[in-house]
Tab-separated table of C-alpha atoms and ligand atoms in Angstrom:
chain	number	residue	atom	x	y	z
A	1	MET	CA	1.164	160.150	9.114
A	2	GLU	CA	4.207	161.072	11.199
A	3	PRO	CA	6.893	163.126	9.406
A	4	THR	CA	9.195	161.054	7.225
A	5	MET	CA	12.627	160.212	8.506
A	6	SER	CA	14.367	158.335	5.750
A	7	TYR	CA	17.827	156.821	6.149
A	8	ALA	CA	18.492	157.312	2.409
A	9	LEU	CA	21.934	158.909	1.934
A	10	GLU	CA	22.866	159.069	-1.748
A	11	LEU	CA	22.710	157.390	-5.137
A	12	ARG	CA	25.500	154.975	-5.965
A	13	CYS	CA	26.454	153.421	-9.307
A	14	ARG	CA	25.847	149.674	-9.237
A	15	SER	CA	28.879	149.092	-11.399
A	16	CYS	CA	31.711	151.562	-10.602
A	17	GLY	CA	30.505	152.796	-7.206
A	18	LYS	CA	30.507	156.528	-8.089
A	19	THR	CA	28.146	158.432	-5.796
A	20	PHE	CA	25.568	161.106	-6.633
A	21	ALA	CA	23.148	163.308	-4.730
A	22	LEU	CA	19.535	162.128	-4.396
A	23	ALA	CA	18.381	163.836	-7.620
A	24	PRO	CA	16.775	162.779	-10.921
A	25	GLN	CA	19.265	160.804	-12.961
A	26	ALA	CA	18.883	157.822	-15.308
A	27	GLY	CA	22.296	156.210	-14.876
A	28	CYS	CA	25.967	156.716	-14.054
A	29	ASP	CA	27.645	159.473	-16.112
A	30	GLU	CA	30.905	157.511	-16.133
A	31	CYS	CA	29.821	153.993	-17.062
A	32	PHE	CA	26.040	154.302	-17.816
A	33	ALA	CA	25.174	151.560	-15.301
A	34	PRO	CA	21.994	151.879	-13.168
A	35	LEU	CA	22.099	153.843	-9.906
A	36	GLU	CA	20.842	152.599	-6.573
A	37	VAL	CA	19.781	154.367	-3.377
A	38	HIS	CA	22.103	153.762	-0.421
A	39	TYR	CA	21.068	154.037	3.223
A	40	ASP	CA	22.716	154.546	6.562
A	41	LEU	CA	21.847	151.032	7.695
A	42	GLU	CA	24.165	151.185	10.706
A	43	ARG	CA	22.165	154.082	12.083
A	44	ALA	CA	18.934	152.297	11.175
A	45	GLN	CA	20.139	149.261	13.113
A	46	ARG	CA	20.841	151.415	16.203
A	47	GLU	CA	17.565	153.326	16.063
A	48	LEU	CA	14.946	150.999	14.558
A	49	ARG	CA	13.409	147.790	15.863
A	50	PRO	CA	11.171	145.421	13.920
A	51	GLU	CA	8.537	145.883	16.648
A	52	THR	CA	8.396	149.573	15.684
A	53	PHE	CA	6.389	148.606	12.614
A	54	ARG	CA	3.753	146.572	14.409
A	55	SER	CA	1.676	149.533	15.521
A	56	ARG	CA	1.818	151.338	12.178
A	57	PRO	CA	-0.970	151.426	9.556
A	58	ALA	CA	-1.205	148.387	7.270
A	59	ASN	CA	0.409	149.834	4.152
A	60	MET	CA	3.865	150.032	2.554
A	61	TRP	CA	4.690	153.318	4.301
A	62	ARG	CA	5.315	151.411	7.541
A	63	TYR	CA	8.852	150.919	6.120
A	64	ARG	CA	9.294	154.603	5.233
A	65	GLU	CA	12.729	154.891	6.875
A	66	LEU	CA	14.030	152.339	4.369
A	67	LEU	CA	12.668	154.206	1.318
A	68	PRO	CA	13.866	157.435	-0.352
A	69	LEU	CA	11.132	159.795	0.853
A	70	PRO	CA	12.076	163.489	0.675
A	71	ALA	CA	10.211	166.426	2.213
A	72	LEU	CA	7.504	167.764	-0.109
A	73	PRO	CA	6.899	171.378	-1.154
A	74	ALA	CA	4.036	173.124	0.646
A	75	GLY	CA	0.639	172.241	-0.793
A	76	ALA	CA	1.706	168.972	-2.426
A	77	ILE	CA	-0.418	165.883	-1.792
A	78	SER	CA	1.735	163.022	-0.562
A	79	THR	CA	1.423	159.499	-1.958
A	80	THR	CA	1.857	158.372	1.641
A	81	GLN	CA	-1.821	159.313	1.996
A	82	LEU	CA	-2.658	156.387	-0.300
A	83	GLN	CA	-3.198	152.935	1.255
A	84	ILE	CA	-0.740	151.081	-0.968
A	85	GLY	CA	0.745	147.694	-0.105
A	86	TRP	CA	0.375	145.313	2.868
A	87	THR	CA	-1.336	142.924	0.480
A	88	PRO	CA	-2.265	139.449	1.757
A	89	LEU	CA	0.294	136.675	2.191
A	90	GLN	CA	-2.239	133.938	1.715
A	91	PRO	CA	-1.508	130.318	2.715
A	92	ALA	CA	-2.160	128.135	-0.350
A	93	PRO	CA	-2.620	124.541	0.885
A	94	ARG	CA	-4.647	123.263	-2.073
A	95	LEU	CA	-2.173	124.555	-4.660
A	96	ALA	CA	0.665	123.232	-2.460
A	97	ARG	CA	-0.780	119.729	-2.748
A	98	VAL	CA	-0.972	119.929	-6.545
A	99	LEU	CA	2.542	121.364	-6.883
A	100	GLY	CA	4.009	118.984	-4.299
A	101	VAL	CA	5.467	121.426	-1.783
A	102	ARG	CA	5.164	121.354	2.015
A	103	GLU	CA	4.285	124.983	2.761
A	104	LEU	CA	3.129	127.505	0.153
A	105	TYR	CA	2.065	131.158	0.305
A	106	ILE	CA	0.810	133.581	-2.329
A	107	LYS	CA	1.968	137.181	-1.942
A	108	ASN	CA	-1.098	138.647	-3.597
A	109	ASP	CA	-0.403	141.999	-5.250
A	110	ALA	CA	-3.267	141.255	-7.658
A	111	VAL	CA	-5.322	143.131	-5.030
A	112	ASN	CA	-2.944	146.022	-4.478
A	113	PHE	CA	-4.390	149.550	-4.303
A	114	PRO	CA	-5.231	151.529	-6.390
A	115	THR	CA	-4.614	149.697	-9.691
A	116	LEU	CA	-4.317	145.981	-8.835
A	117	SER	CA	-0.614	145.372	-9.424
A	118	PHE	CA	2.719	145.715	-7.602
A	119	LYS	CA	3.458	148.743	-9.795
A	120	ASP	CA	1.424	150.889	-7.386
A	121	ARG	CA	4.338	150.543	-4.954
A	122	VAL	CA	7.071	151.736	-7.303
A	123	VAL	CA	5.017	154.580	-8.713
A	124	ALA	CA	4.216	155.896	-5.239
A	125	VAL	CA	7.900	156.296	-4.386
A	126	ALA	CA	8.685	157.780	-7.821
A	127	LEU	CA	5.901	160.382	-7.686
A	128	GLU	CA	6.769	161.431	-4.153
A	129	ASN	CA	10.286	162.206	-5.419
A	130	ALA	CA	8.976	163.846	-8.626
A	131	GLN	CA	7.025	166.296	-6.470
A	132	ALA	CA	10.018	166.989	-4.248
A	133	PHE	CA	12.046	167.781	-7.400
A	134	GLY	CA	9.344	170.262	-8.480
A	135	MET	CA	8.169	168.234	-11.486
A	136	LYS	CA	4.621	168.921	-12.656
A	137	THR	CA	4.464	166.374	-15.487
A	138	VAL	CA	5.225	162.692	-15.073
A	139	ALA	CA	5.515	159.953	-17.669
A	140	CYS	CA	6.535	156.338	-18.210
A	141	SER	CA	7.197	153.693	-20.803
A	142	SER	CA	5.011	150.766	-19.916
A	143	THR	CA	3.820	147.270	-20.787
A	144	GLY	CA	0.480	148.158	-19.118
A	145	ASN	CA	0.471	147.904	-15.346
A	146	LEU	CA	2.874	150.797	-14.872
A	147	ALA	CA	0.652	152.846	-17.192
A	148	ASN	CA	-2.357	152.221	-14.942
A	149	ALA	CA	-0.440	153.029	-11.753
A	150	VAL	CA	1.110	156.270	-13.054
A	151	ALA	CA	-2.216	157.447	-14.511
A	152	ALA	CA	-4.148	156.785	-11.288
A	153	GLN	CA	-1.656	158.275	-8.855
A	154	ALA	CA	-0.907	161.305	-11.051
A	155	ALA	CA	-4.662	161.980	-10.984
A	156	ALA	CA	-4.777	161.681	-7.201
A	157	LEU	CA	-1.854	164.090	-6.802
A	158	GLY	CA	-2.958	166.580	-9.470
A	159	LEU	CA	0.013	165.960	-11.794
A	160	GLN	CA	-0.163	165.765	-15.585
A	161	ALA	CA	0.648	162.306	-16.994
A	162	PHE	CA	1.906	161.149	-20.398
A	163	ILE	CA	1.944	157.382	-20.852
A	164	PHE	CA	3.918	155.682	-23.625
A	165	THR	CA	3.097	152.068	-24.514
A	166	PRO	CA	3.392	149.604	-27.385
A	167	ALA	CA	0.307	149.863	-29.624
A	168	ASP	CA	-0.853	146.276	-28.894
A	169	LEU	CA	-1.716	146.750	-25.181
A	170	GLU	CA	-4.615	144.733	-23.704
A	171	PRO	CA	-7.984	146.621	-23.954
A	172	ALA	CA	-8.484	146.633	-20.156
A	173	LYS	CA	-5.092	148.236	-19.606
A	174	ILE	CA	-5.875	150.935	-22.194
A	175	ALA	CA	-9.206	151.799	-20.548
A	176	ALA	CA	-7.632	151.702	-17.072
A	177	THR	CA	-5.148	154.350	-18.224
A	178	LEU	CA	-7.465	156.689	-20.142
A	179	VAL	CA	-10.119	156.789	-17.434
A	180	TYR	CA	-7.794	158.798	-15.145
A	181	GLY	CA	-7.357	161.558	-17.745
A	182	ALA	CA	-3.793	160.591	-18.652
A	183	ARG	CA	-2.535	161.207	-22.216
A	184	LEU	CA	-1.938	157.748	-23.673
A	185	VAL	CA	0.581	157.704	-26.531
A	186	GLN	CA	0.641	154.376	-28.357
A	187	ILE	CA	3.892	153.808	-30.212
A	188	THR	CA	3.966	151.551	-33.248
A	189	GLY	CA	6.828	149.436	-31.953
A	190	ASN	CA	7.727	147.099	-29.109
A	191	TYR	CA	8.439	148.055	-25.486
A	192	ASP	CA	12.171	148.398	-26.011
A	193	GLN	CA	11.569	150.994	-28.747
A	194	VAL	CA	9.092	152.828	-26.495
A	195	ASN	CA	11.677	152.858	-23.720
A	196	ARG	CA	14.396	154.303	-25.948
A	197	LEU	CA	12.021	157.108	-26.978
A	198	CYS	CA	11.374	157.874	-23.295
A	199	GLY	CA	15.135	158.080	-22.724
A	200	GLU	CA	15.277	160.842	-25.366
A	201	ILE	CA	12.276	162.629	-23.873
A	202	ALA	CA	13.992	162.649	-20.470
A	203	GLN	CA	16.982	164.423	-22.015
A	204	ASN	CA	14.835	167.083	-23.657
A	205	LEU	CA	11.980	167.869	-21.279
A	206	PRO	CA	11.861	168.630	-17.542
A	207	TRP	CA	9.570	165.667	-16.911
A	208	GLY	CA	9.739	162.960	-14.295
A	209	ILE	CA	9.822	159.721	-16.239
A	210	VAL	CA	9.280	157.203	-13.509
A	211	ASN	CA	11.294	154.344	-15.007
A	212	VAL	CA	13.977	156.514	-16.656
A	213	ASN	CA	15.264	159.544	-14.706
A	214	LEU	CA	13.308	158.599	-11.550
A	215	ARG	CA	14.234	154.910	-11.867
A	216	PRO	CA	16.565	154.730	-8.830
A	217	PHE	CA	13.692	155.975	-6.619
A	218	TYR	CA	10.953	154.022	-8.412
A	219	ALA	CA	12.841	150.733	-8.065
A	220	GLU	CA	13.127	151.062	-4.269
A	221	GLY	CA	9.340	150.743	-3.942
A	222	SER	CA	9.628	147.048	-4.856
A	223	LYS	CA	11.615	146.369	-1.668
A	224	THR	CA	8.373	146.664	0.277
A	225	VAL	CA	7.175	143.354	-1.253
A	226	GLY	CA	10.130	141.676	0.472
A	227	TYR	CA	9.759	143.538	3.791
A	228	GLU	CA	6.073	142.604	3.924
A	229	ILE	CA	6.709	138.918	3.215
A	230	ALA	CA	9.292	138.850	6.028
A	231	GLU	CA	7.051	140.640	8.535
A	232	GLN	CA	4.013	138.541	7.561
A	233	LEU	CA	6.078	135.398	8.257
A	234	GLY	CA	7.013	136.759	11.705
A	235	TRP	CA	10.382	138.173	10.552
A	236	GLU	CA	11.453	134.930	8.973
A	237	LEU	CA	12.431	134.621	5.338
A	238	PRO	CA	11.027	131.795	3.189
A	239	ASP	CA	13.314	128.996	1.936
A	240	ALA	CA	12.434	129.821	-1.656
A	241	LEU	CA	10.576	132.471	-3.646
A	242	VAL	CA	9.487	132.633	-7.301
A	243	CYS	CA	9.128	136.043	-8.939
A	244	PRO	CA	8.167	137.050	-12.510
A	245	MET	CA	10.706	139.098	-14.444
A	246	ALA	CA	10.359	141.719	-17.181
A	247	GLY	CA	13.026	144.413	-16.726
A	248	GLY	CA	14.358	142.410	-13.760
A	249	SER	CA	13.911	145.191	-11.205
A	250	LEU	CA	11.338	143.597	-8.866
A	251	ILE	CA	13.343	140.405	-8.296
A	252	THR	CA	16.556	142.397	-7.766
A	253	LYS	CA	14.857	144.567	-5.143
A	254	ILE	CA	13.233	141.664	-3.295
A	255	HIS	CA	16.737	140.228	-3.029
A	256	LYS	CA	18.028	143.597	-1.775
A	257	SER	CA	15.242	143.826	0.826
A	258	PHE	CA	16.133	140.404	2.244
A	259	GLN	CA	19.825	141.355	2.349
A	260	GLU	CA	19.001	144.580	4.209
A	261	LEU	CA	16.910	142.648	6.750
A	262	ARG	CA	19.840	140.299	7.382
A	263	GLN	CA	22.185	143.295	7.710
A	264	LEU	CA	19.798	144.887	10.203
A	265	GLY	CA	19.771	141.602	12.117
A	266	TRP	CA	15.983	141.261	11.853
A	267	ALA	CA	15.957	138.073	9.779
A	268	ARG	CA	18.541	135.369	9.379
A	269	ASN	CA	17.632	132.586	7.006
A	270	ALA	CA	18.733	132.313	3.392
A	271	THR	CA	16.186	132.416	0.565
A	272	GLN	CA	16.686	130.909	-2.882
A	273	ILE	CA	15.325	133.478	-5.310
A	274	HIS	CA	13.985	132.014	-8.560
A	275	GLY	CA	13.086	133.979	-11.697
A	276	ALA	CA	10.138	133.265	-14.008
A	277	GLN	CA	9.701	134.417	-17.612
A	278	ALA	CA	7.500	133.612	-20.595
A	279	THR	CA	9.225	131.360	-23.137
A	280	GLY	CA	8.343	133.904	-25.847
A	281	CYS	CA	10.335	136.597	-24.005
A	282	SER	CA	12.969	134.956	-21.844
A	283	PRO	CA	16.255	136.841	-22.197
A	284	ILE	CA	17.127	136.478	-18.488
A	285	ALA	CA	16.068	132.824	-18.143
A	286	THR	CA	17.933	131.961	-21.348
A	287	ALA	CA	21.164	133.579	-20.110
A	288	PHE	CA	20.782	131.645	-16.846
A	289	LYS	CA	20.240	128.322	-18.590
A	290	ARG	CA	23.213	128.913	-20.903
A	291	ASP	CA	25.345	129.958	-17.948
A	292	GLN	CA	26.072	133.309	-19.632
A	293	ARG	CA	26.745	136.635	-17.956
A	294	GLU	CA	25.624	138.706	-20.943
A	295	ILE	CA	21.919	139.034	-21.728
A	296	GLU	CA	21.051	138.704	-25.415
A	297	PRO	CA	18.019	140.851	-26.300
A	298	GLN	CA	14.991	139.046	-27.774
A	299	LYS	CA	11.964	140.044	-29.850
A	300	PRO	CA	8.986	139.318	-27.566
A	301	GLN	CA	6.188	137.000	-28.718
A	302	THR	CA	4.011	136.005	-25.757
A	303	ILE	CA	0.551	136.429	-24.255
A	304	ALA	CA	2.295	137.647	-21.069
A	305	ARG	CA	2.510	141.165	-22.458
A	306	SER	CA	3.280	142.747	-19.090
A	307	LEU	CA	6.542	140.759	-19.110
A	308	ALA	CA	7.366	141.426	-22.772
A	309	ILE	CA	10.634	143.311	-22.320
A	310	GLY	CA	13.227	141.899	-24.731
A	311	ASP	CA	16.147	144.026	-23.492
A	312	PRO	CA	15.813	144.091	-19.669
A	313	ALA	CA	17.426	147.119	-17.978
A	314	ASP	CA	18.215	145.193	-14.789
A	315	GLY	CA	18.670	141.779	-16.406
A	316	SER	CA	22.274	141.268	-15.329
A	317	PHE	CA	21.484	142.334	-11.744
A	318	ALA	CA	18.549	139.918	-11.690
A	319	LEU	CA	20.944	137.164	-12.800
A	320	ASP	CA	23.391	138.159	-10.053
A	321	ALA	CA	20.623	138.002	-7.414
A	322	ILE	CA	19.425	134.605	-8.634
A	323	ARG	CA	22.937	133.138	-8.743
A	324	ALA	CA	24.029	134.657	-5.414
A	325	SER	CA	20.970	133.209	-3.683
A	326	GLU	CA	21.432	129.791	-5.335
A	327	GLY	CA	18.132	130.126	-7.170
A	328	ALA	CA	17.331	129.243	-10.774
A	329	CYS	CA	15.236	130.396	-13.749
A	330	GLU	CA	12.478	128.798	-15.752
A	331	ASP	CA	10.158	129.872	-18.541
A	332	ALA	CA	6.598	128.962	-19.519
A	333	SER	CA	4.862	128.698	-22.910
A	334	ASP	CA	1.553	130.440	-23.651
A	335	GLY	CA	-0.366	127.181	-23.091
A	336	GLU	CA	1.390	126.563	-19.780
A	337	ILE	CA	0.635	130.155	-18.712
A	338	THR	CA	-3.139	129.900	-19.204
A	339	GLN	CA	-3.228	126.436	-17.624
A	340	ALA	CA	-1.391	127.767	-14.570
A	341	MET	CA	-3.724	130.803	-14.339
A	342	ARG	CA	-6.646	128.358	-14.154
A	343	LEU	CA	-4.842	126.156	-11.634
A	344	LEU	CA	-4.226	129.116	-9.289
A	345	ALA	CA	-7.829	130.283	-9.640
A	346	GLU	CA	-9.355	126.796	-9.201
A	347	THR	CA	-7.234	125.831	-6.195
A	348	GLU	CA	-6.919	129.120	-4.294
A	349	GLY	CA	-9.593	131.451	-5.658
A	350	ILE	CA	-7.004	133.921	-6.916
A	351	PHE	CA	-7.431	135.313	-10.431
A	352	ALA	CA	-4.004	136.528	-11.523
A	353	GLU	CA	-2.983	138.029	-14.819
A	354	THR	CA	-0.738	136.252	-17.325
A	355	ALA	CA	2.380	137.134	-15.277
A	356	GLY	CA	0.879	135.117	-12.394
A	357	GLY	CA	0.446	132.158	-14.751
A	358	VAL	CA	4.126	132.480	-15.622
A	359	THR	CA	5.068	132.390	-11.936
A	360	VAL	CA	2.921	129.360	-11.058
A	361	ALA	CA	3.961	127.380	-14.166
A	362	CYS	CA	7.649	128.056	-13.541
A	363	ALA	CA	7.319	127.139	-9.842
A	364	GLN	CA	5.799	123.813	-10.919
A	365	LYS	CA	8.766	123.134	-13.223
A	366	LEU	CA	11.339	124.107	-10.581
A	367	LEU	CA	9.692	121.766	-8.063
A	368	ARG	CA	9.615	118.895	-10.575
A	369	GLN	CA	13.311	119.444	-11.293
A	370	GLY	CA	14.130	119.449	-7.574
A	371	ARG	CA	15.490	123.029	-7.867
A	372	ILE	CA	12.930	123.861	-5.169
A	373	ARG	CA	12.804	121.225	-2.462
A	374	ALA	CA	9.475	119.560	-1.691
A	375	GLN	CA	10.144	120.323	2.000
A	376	ALA	CA	10.550	124.058	1.350
A	377	ARG	CA	8.525	126.949	2.670
A	378	LEU	CA	7.812	128.634	-0.679
A	379	VAL	CA	6.382	132.055	-1.596
A	380	LEU	CA	5.001	132.833	-5.069
A	381	VAL	CA	4.908	136.544	-5.906
A	382	ILE	CA	1.663	137.273	-7.767
A	383	THR	CA	2.011	140.735	-9.248
A	384	GLY	CA	-1.109	141.599	-11.240
A	385	ASN	CA	-4.860	141.019	-11.632
A	386	GLY	CA	-6.548	138.611	-14.042
A	387	LEU	CA	-9.348	141.027	-14.917
A	388	LYS	CA	-6.772	143.078	-16.849
A	389	THR	CA	-5.857	140.219	-19.209
A	390	LEU	CA	-9.260	138.675	-19.967
A	391	ASP	CA	-8.430	138.480	-23.673
A	392	ALA	CA	-5.559	136.076	-22.898
A	393	ILE	CA	-7.489	133.677	-20.657
A	394	THR	CA	-10.962	133.680	-22.269
A	395	PRO	CA	-10.055	131.380	-25.214
A	396	ALA	CA	-8.707	128.821	-22.700
A	397	LEU	CA	-11.956	128.679	-20.669
A	398	PRO	CA	-14.976	126.394	-21.219
A	399	GLU	CA	-18.170	127.857	-22.675
A	400	PRO	CA	-20.840	128.549	-20.040
A	401	VAL	CA	-24.064	126.550	-20.442
A	402	ARG	CA	-27.136	128.503	-21.641
A	403	LEU	CA	-30.637	127.306	-20.668
A	404	PRO	CA	-34.236	128.526	-20.870
A	405	PRO	CA	-35.695	129.607	-17.491
A	406	ARG	CA	-37.420	126.265	-16.731
A	407	TYR	CA	-36.619	123.692	-14.030
A	408	ARG	CA	-37.091	120.819	-16.484
A	409	ALA	CA	-34.358	122.180	-18.693
A	410	PHE	CA	-32.039	122.455	-15.701
A	411	GLU	CA	-32.864	118.865	-14.704
A	412	ASP	CA	-31.968	117.671	-18.198
A	413	TYR	CA	-28.717	119.573	-17.943
A	414	LEU	CA	-27.917	117.985	-14.594
A	415	SER	CA	-28.574	114.524	-15.983
A	416	THR	CA	-25.719	115.071	-18.452
A	417	PHE	CA	-23.324	114.709	-15.518
A	418	ALA	CA	-23.030	110.948	-16.010
A	419	THR	CA	-21.717	110.205	-12.534
A	420	ALA	CA	-23.969	112.622	-10.665
A	421	THR	CA	-25.818	111.063	-7.735
A	422	PRO	CA	-27.364	112.826	-4.731
A	423	ALA	CA	-24.057	112.266	-2.896
A	424	ASP	CA	-22.011	113.974	-5.589
A	425	PRO	CA	-20.613	117.393	-4.737
A	426	VAL	CA	-22.323	118.820	-7.829
A	427	LEU	CA	-25.734	118.074	-6.263
A	428	VAL	CA	-25.083	119.100	-2.638
B	1	LIG	C1	2.323	142.103	-13.575
B	1	LIG	C2	3.793	142.311	-13.658
B	1	LIG	N1	4.582	141.450	-13.022
B	1	LIG	C3	5.926	141.552	-13.060
B	1	LIG	C4	6.557	142.569	-13.764
B	1	LIG	C5	8.062	142.578	-13.804
B	1	LIG	O1	8.647	143.641	-13.203
B	1	LIG	P1	10.161	144.066	-13.485
B	1	LIG	O2	10.144	144.865	-14.764
B	1	LIG	O3	10.514	144.851	-12.298
B	1	LIG	O4	10.968	142.805	-13.658
B	1	LIG	C6	5.773	143.514	-14.434
B	1	LIG	C7	6.405	144.625	-15.169
B	1	LIG	O5	5.806	145.313	-15.935
B	1	LIG	C8	4.356	143.386	-14.376
B	1	LIG	O6	3.526	144.249	-14.989
B	2	LIG	ZN1	29.383	153.938	-12.854
């Protein structure tokens, strides 16, 4: 890859505007609000053209100027060597027909590299910065996907990883953390308790905790979902987008990416940004529906464990993004989540995890309510892979048929399809 030339300037407090150097820091020392990376976008506008990206490799690093990417110490392995991002934006005509929308696309991060979720993007930016800051040990608090991404990339870079999760993580997400040699620490508590513990660890140890003291850098990685959608649509923004929310960072950063593209003059149209949560953990959607500014923390109870964050760090910023873009929020019950996972798989051949079920089910509700227009060009952000949450979907699936290895038995089985004739699809 060519040397990095990032337009990142400084960290800025999202609340009071105080500025800080690009260094590890969890939040503002004056008002404790989250920090955000700021860029010299005027210079970027003078020097960069959208066509610049066309000839670059198909991964998230094609937008490197718009990410905080510092120079690395000699001998470090860069995450920019990893082929992360540029996941498919798949047209979804069969699902569009069922949902009743004119033009539908799936942004499919269920097939992201290396660990099959959008978290690979955020971790890559965080670990690049961790290495630049001289950190040898990285860590995270996680509902599962972040655990997998940190464990895998730490292994690839030769860093030590400690992963902190609630004790009730899905079996696939546990295995897909341990296999990389990461130390998995299961805490007997919910995610919000795990996260508070990681806040204390960050104050006591010189570690890079990707979603605590590296959070401003980590969060920027999510912007690449938005840049890719825009470029894949020929530098046009969709009319509407539905995104799942846990801590509320991804949706906030997709909104930021679209704003930056408008500021750069590369895209013009407005996008309504809609947020999706599980009913059993819906602090952001509830605040939206009650027209409140404050988020009231909840105790999560949902099969969508990757979204089970009861006290979302970026909840109020997610609300701001949704309201500013004239979007809305919805939530989906466990039954609606599994039904929507099946619908996405059966119509488009995409097996998403529970968070994807949340997104599809909420999109269906928003369309029924007219919050998303039937004439819209709509993008659904699918963020994780169904093979990681088999325990959630398996009880909702039919039993497979079991037969002896004889044609007669198969013929008998076929005859149970009452309407089956030689013209039926089941027989051709
Ligand atoms: C699959 C999946 N989708 C969406 C999210 C939500 O991301 P955020 O916490 O940035 O709102 C997560 C977070 O863990 C996730 O694992
Ligand atoms: Zn501040």
